[in-house]
Coordinates of C-alpha atoms and ligand atoms in Angstrom, one line a residue:
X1 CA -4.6 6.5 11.4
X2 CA -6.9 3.6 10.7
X3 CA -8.7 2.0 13.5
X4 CA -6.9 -1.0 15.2
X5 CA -10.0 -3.8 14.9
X6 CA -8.5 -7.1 16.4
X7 CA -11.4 -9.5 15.8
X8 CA -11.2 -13.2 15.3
X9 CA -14.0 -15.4 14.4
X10 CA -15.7 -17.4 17.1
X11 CA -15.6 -21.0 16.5
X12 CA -18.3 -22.8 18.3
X13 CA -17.7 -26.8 18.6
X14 CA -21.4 -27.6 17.6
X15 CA -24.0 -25.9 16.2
X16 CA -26.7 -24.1 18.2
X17 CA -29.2 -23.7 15.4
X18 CA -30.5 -25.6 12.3
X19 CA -30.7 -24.3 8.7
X20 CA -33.0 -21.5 7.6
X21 CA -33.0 -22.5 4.2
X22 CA -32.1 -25.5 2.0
X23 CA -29.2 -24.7 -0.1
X24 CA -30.9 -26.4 -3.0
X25 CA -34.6 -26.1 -3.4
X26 CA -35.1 -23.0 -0.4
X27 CA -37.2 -25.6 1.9
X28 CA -37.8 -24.6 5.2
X29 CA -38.3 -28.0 6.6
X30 CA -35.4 -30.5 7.6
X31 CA -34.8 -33.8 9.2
X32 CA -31.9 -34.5 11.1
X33 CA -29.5 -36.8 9.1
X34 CA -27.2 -38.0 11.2
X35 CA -23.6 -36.0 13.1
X36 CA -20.2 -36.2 11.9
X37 CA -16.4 -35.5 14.0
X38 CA -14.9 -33.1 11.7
X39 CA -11.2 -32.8 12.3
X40 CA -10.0 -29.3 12.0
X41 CA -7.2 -27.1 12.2
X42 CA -7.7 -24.2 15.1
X43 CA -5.6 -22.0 17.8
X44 CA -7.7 -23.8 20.4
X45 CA -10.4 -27.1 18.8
X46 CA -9.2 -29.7 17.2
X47 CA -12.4 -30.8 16.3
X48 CA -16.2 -29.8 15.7
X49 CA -19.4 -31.7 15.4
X50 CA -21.1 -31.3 12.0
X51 CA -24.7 -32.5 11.6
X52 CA -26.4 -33.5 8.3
X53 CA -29.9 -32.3 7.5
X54 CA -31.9 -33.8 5.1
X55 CA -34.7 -31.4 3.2
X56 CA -38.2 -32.8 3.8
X57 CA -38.7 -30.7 0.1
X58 CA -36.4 -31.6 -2.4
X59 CA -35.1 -34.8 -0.3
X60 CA -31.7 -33.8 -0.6
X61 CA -29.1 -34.2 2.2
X62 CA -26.4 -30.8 3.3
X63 CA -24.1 -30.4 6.1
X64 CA -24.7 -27.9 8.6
X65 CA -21.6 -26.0 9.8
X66 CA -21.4 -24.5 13.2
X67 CA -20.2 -20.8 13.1
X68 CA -16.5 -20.4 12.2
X69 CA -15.7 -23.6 10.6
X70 CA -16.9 -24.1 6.9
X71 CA -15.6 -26.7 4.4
X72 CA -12.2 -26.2 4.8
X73 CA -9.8 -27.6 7.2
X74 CA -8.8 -24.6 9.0
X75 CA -11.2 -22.6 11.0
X76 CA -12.4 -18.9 9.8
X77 CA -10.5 -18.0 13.2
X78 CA -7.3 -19.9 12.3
X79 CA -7.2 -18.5 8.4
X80 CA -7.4 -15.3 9.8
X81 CA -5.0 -15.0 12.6
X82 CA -2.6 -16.9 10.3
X83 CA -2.9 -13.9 7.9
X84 CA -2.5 -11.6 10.6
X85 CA 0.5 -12.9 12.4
X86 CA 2.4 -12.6 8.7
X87 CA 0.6 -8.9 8.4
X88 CA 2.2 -8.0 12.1
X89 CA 5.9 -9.0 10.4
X90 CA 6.3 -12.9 10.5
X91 CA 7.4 -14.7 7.1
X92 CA 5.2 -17.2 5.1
X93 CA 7.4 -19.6 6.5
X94 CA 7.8 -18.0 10.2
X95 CA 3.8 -18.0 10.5
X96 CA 3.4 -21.9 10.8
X97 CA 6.6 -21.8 13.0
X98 CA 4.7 -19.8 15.4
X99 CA 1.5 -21.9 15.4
X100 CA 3.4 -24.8 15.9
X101 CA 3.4 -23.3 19.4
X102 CA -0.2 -23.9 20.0
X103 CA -0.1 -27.6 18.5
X104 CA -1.2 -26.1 15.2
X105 CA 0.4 -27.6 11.8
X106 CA 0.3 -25.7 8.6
X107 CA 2.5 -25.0 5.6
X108 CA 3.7 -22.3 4.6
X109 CA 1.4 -22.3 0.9
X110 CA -1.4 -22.6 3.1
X111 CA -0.4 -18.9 5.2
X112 CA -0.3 -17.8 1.1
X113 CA -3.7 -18.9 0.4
X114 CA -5.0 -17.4 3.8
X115 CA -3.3 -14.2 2.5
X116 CA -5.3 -14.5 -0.5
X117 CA -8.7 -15.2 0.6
X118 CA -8.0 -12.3 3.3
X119 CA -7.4 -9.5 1.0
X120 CA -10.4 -10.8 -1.2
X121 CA -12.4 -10.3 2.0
X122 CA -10.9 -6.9 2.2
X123 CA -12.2 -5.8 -1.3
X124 CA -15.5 -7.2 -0.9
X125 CA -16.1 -5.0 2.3
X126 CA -14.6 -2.3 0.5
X127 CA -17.1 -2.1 -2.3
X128 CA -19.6 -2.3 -0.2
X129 CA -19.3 0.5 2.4
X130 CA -18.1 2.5 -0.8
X131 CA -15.2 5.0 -1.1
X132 CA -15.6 8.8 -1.4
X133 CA -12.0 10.0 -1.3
X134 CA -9.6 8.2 -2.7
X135 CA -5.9 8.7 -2.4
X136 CA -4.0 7.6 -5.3
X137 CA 0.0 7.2 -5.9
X138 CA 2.6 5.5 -7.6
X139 CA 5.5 2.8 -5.9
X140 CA 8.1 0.8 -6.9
X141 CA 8.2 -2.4 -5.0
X142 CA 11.5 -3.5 -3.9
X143 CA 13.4 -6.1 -5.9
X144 CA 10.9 -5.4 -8.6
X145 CA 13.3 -3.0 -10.5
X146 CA 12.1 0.9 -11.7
X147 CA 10.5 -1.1 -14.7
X148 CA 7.8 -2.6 -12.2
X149 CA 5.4 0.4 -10.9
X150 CA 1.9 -0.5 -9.0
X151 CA -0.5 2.4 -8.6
X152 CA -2.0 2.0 -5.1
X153 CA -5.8 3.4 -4.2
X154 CA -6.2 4.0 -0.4
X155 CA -9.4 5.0 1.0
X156 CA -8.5 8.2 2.9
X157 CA -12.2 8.2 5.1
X158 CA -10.4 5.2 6.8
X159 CA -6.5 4.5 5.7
X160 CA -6.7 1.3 4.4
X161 CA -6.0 0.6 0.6
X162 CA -8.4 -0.6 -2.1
X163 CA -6.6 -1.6 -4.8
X164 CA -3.3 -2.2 -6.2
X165 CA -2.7 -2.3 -10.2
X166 CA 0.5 -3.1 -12.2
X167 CA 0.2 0.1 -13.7
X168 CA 2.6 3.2 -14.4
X169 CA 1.0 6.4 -12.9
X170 CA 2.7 8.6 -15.9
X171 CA 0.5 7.0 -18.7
X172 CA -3.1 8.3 -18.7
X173 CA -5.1 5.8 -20.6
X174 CA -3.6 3.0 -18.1
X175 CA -4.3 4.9 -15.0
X176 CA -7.8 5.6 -16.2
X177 CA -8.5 1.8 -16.9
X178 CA -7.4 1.5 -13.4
X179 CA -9.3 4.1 -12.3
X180 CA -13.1 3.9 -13.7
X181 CA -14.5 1.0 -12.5
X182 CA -13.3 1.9 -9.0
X183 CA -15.4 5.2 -9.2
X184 CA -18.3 2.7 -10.6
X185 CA -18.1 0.3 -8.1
X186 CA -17.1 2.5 -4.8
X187 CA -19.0 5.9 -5.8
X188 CA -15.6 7.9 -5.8
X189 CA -16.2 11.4 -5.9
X190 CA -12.7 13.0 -5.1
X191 CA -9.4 12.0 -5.7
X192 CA -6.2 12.9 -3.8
X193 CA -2.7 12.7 -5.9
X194 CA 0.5 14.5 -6.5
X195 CA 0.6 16.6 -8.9
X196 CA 1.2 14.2 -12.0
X197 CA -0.1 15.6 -15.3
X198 CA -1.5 12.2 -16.2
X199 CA -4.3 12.3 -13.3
X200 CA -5.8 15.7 -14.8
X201 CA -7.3 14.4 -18.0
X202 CA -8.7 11.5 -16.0
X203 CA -10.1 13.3 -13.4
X204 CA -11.8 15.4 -15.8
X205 CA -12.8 12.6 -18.2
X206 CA -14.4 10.6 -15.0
X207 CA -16.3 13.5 -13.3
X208 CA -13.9 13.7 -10.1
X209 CA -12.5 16.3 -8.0
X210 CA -9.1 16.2 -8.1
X211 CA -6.9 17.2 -4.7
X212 CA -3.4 17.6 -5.6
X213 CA -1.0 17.3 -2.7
X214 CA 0.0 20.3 -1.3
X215 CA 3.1 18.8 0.4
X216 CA 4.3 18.0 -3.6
X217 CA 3.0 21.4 -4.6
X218 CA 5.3 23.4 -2.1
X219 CA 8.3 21.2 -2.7
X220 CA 8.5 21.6 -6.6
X221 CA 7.3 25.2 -6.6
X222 CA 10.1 26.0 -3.7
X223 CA 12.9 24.3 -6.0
X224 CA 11.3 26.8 -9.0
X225 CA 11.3 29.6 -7.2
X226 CA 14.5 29.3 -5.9
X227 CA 16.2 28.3 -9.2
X228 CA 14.4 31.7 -10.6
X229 CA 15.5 33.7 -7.8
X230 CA 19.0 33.1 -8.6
X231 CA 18.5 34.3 -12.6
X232 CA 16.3 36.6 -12.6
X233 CA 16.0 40.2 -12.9
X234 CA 15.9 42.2 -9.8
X235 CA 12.6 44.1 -11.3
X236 CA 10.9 41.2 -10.7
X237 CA 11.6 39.2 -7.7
X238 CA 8.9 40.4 -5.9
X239 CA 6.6 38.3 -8.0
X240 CA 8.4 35.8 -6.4
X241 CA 7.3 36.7 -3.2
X242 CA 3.6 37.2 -4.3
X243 CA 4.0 33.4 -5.4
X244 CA 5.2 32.0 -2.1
X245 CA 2.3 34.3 -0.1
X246 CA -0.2 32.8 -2.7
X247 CA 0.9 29.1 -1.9
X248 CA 1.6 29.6 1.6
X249 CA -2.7 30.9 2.5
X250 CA -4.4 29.5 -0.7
X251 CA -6.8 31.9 -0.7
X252 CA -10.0 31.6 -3.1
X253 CA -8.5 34.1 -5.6
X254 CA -5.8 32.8 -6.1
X255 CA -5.9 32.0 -9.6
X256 CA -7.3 35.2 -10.7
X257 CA -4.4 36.9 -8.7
X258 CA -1.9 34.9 -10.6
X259 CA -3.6 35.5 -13.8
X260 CA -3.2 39.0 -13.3
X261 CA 0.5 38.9 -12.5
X262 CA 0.9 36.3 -15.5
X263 CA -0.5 39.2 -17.9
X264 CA 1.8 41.7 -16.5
X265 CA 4.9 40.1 -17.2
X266 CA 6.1 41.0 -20.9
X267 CA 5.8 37.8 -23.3
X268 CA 9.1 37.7 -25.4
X269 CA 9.4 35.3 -28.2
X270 CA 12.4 32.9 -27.9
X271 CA 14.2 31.4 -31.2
X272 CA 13.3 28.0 -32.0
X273 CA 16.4 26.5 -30.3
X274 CA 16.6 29.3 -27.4
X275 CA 16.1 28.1 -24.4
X276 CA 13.4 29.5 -22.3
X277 CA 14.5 32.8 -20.4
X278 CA 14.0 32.9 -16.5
X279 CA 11.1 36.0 -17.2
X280 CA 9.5 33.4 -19.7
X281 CA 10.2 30.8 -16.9
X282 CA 8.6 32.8 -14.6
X283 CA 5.4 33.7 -17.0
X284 CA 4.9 29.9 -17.8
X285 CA 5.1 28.5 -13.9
X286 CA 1.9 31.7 -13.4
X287 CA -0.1 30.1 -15.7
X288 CA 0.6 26.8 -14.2
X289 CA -0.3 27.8 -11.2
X290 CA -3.1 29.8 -12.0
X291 CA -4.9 27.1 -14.0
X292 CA -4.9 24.2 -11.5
X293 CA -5.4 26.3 -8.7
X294 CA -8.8 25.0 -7.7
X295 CA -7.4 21.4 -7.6
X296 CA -5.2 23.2 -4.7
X297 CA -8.1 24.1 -2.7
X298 CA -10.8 21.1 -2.9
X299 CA -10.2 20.5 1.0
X300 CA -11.4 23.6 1.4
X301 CA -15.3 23.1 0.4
X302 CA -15.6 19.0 0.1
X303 CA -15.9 18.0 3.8
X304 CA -13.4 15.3 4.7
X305 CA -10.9 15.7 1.8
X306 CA -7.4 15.9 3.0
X307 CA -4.8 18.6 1.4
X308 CA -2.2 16.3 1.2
X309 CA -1.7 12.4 0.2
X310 CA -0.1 11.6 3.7
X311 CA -2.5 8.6 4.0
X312 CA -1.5 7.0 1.1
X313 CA 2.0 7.4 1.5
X314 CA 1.4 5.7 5.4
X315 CA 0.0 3.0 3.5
X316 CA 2.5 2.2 0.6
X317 CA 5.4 3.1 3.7
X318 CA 3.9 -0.2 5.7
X319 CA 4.2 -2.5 2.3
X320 CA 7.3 -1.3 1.8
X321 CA 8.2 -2.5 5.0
X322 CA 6.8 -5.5 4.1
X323 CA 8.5 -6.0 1.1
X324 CA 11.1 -8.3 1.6
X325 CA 8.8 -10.5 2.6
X326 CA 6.3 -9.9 0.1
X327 CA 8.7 -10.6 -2.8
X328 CA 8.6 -14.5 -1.9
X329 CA 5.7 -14.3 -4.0
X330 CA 5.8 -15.5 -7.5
X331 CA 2.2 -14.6 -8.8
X332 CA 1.0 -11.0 -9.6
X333 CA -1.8 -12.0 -7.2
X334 CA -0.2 -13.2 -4.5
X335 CA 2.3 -10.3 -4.9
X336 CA -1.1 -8.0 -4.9
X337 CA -3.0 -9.6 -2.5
X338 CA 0.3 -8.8 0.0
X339 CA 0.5 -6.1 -0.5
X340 CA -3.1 -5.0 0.5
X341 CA -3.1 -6.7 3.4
X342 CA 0.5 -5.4 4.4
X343 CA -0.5 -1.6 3.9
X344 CA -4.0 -2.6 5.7
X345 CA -2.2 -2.8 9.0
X346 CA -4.9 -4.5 11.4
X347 CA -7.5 -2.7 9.8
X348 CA -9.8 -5.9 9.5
Ligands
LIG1 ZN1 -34.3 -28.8 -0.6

């Protein structure tokens, strides 16, 4: 679970110290230019002083903001409590409702553009504590129809997601545009998915370690088997068996095992419009297995990687919880930066 960080911004009603630097030139030397009443927008001030420094270098005159308040009208503490009273399950609309209550006006574009600016902040932090295992999976918004698909990146070291693209997880060269300059930027080393075959080719292409899911794994494997254990010959169901031991310890030899049992089934050939038998079935599901094997096990000797994608499914079930809400949103970026900061929780 990520870690619940409640943490407002202070806002301090003057400021306690001058300027380090002049924000044209560098200088180091000011003059005190004079104080202004800044109105502002806040849970608790409705004003701050704001004094003007003039640089005994360049000659050039700045304001000087105390800390929390900035050029905008609303506070750093006001933009983001107002983002994180719509991430706890208010509306765009039922956020300025609820700061009415505390003698605080705001519309409902302005909770949007807090939204914004909040998920921004949310990247930014991201790239620079870096990512080292990333959980990646597929969703359909609601009221987006099946044609819309994002592909969401969570960071499983702490829960919270990374970054959301408009792309369909099933096509390889989109997911690997997607995919590459997160590994640049966040120093990726291992990713965690289902067990898509569009991930593979990427994962090899980008130097990753690839996790697949073992919760996906069992469930399609399980249908497999059962569908062959109804078919086929009695001579063979204990391969069967061997298959569900294999699956249910992982053990390191795995693959070779299956390998093995892959070479002693007979190959038969099948006409070109025959369908497959369940022996051939069978035969072709070993192989399967036996080749991605090692992306079954990378939990086993990379510290910290999960063996399933749990953590992004936690994340992409909180924005679909969010969803109604979300789909107020017209943009693709205000629809994406919603969506973080939904499946963030109160990570920030
Ligand atoms: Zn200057």
């Amino acid at each position: 679970m990520p870690i619940v960080v409640l943490q407002l911004p202070d806002v301090k009603r003057k400021t306690e110290t001058r300027p380090q630097k002049c924000r044209y030139c560098s200088g180091e030397t000011f003059q005190r230019w004079g104080k202004v009443k800044k109105p502002v927008r806040d849970n608790r001030c409705r004003y701050v002083f704001v004094y003007r420094y003039r640089c005994c270098t360049c000659h050039r005159t700045f304001r000087h903001h105390p800390d929390g308040v900035d050029q905008a009208d609303q506070t750093q503490r006001l933009r983001k409590l107002a983002s994180l009273l719509w991430v706890m399950g208010l509306s765009l609309r039922g956020v300025p409702t609820a700061l009415a209550a505390f003698g605080v006006s705001l519309s409902h574009m302005s909770v949007w553009r807090d939204n914004q600016e909040q998920s921004e902040l949310l990247e930014k932090q991201r790239r620079w504590q870096g990512v080292r295992v990333l959980g990646l999976d597929g969703a359909y918004p609601l009221g987006w129809g099946k044609k819309r698909a994002v592909l969401i990146a969570v960071d499983l070291g702490n829960g919270v997601p990374v970054a959301i693209g408009q792309i369909d997880e099933s096509n390889p060269q989109a997911v690997r545009r997607f995919l590459e300059p997160l590994v640049q930027r966040l120093g990726v080393s291992v990713i965690v998915t289902d067990d898509l075959t569009s991930f593979r080719p990427v994962a090899e292409k980008l130097g990753l370690e690839q996790q697949v899911c073992q919760f996906h794994v069992r469930r399609w494997v399980s249908n497999a088997l059962r569908e062959l254990q109804a078919v086929l010959a009695q001579e063979w169901q204990w391969v069967l068996e061997e298959i569900r031991r294999l699956l249910a310890e992982l053990p390191p030899e795995g693959s070779r095992r299956l390998f093995e049992l892959w070479k002693q089934i007979p190959e038969r050939r099948t006409g070109q419009a025959g369908e497959r038998s369940p022996l051939e079935q069978l035969r072709h599901l070993l192989i399967r297995l036996s080749e991605h094997w090692d992306s079954y096990r990378v939990f086993d000797w990379q510290p910290d990687v999960p063996w399933t994608n749990n953590g992004t499914e936690r994340v992409i079930g909180r924005m679909k919880m969010r969803s109604r809400t979300v789909r107020g949103y017209k943009s693709w970026s205000g629809m994406r930066a919603a969506l973080l900061l939904s499946g963030s929780g109160l990570a920030w």
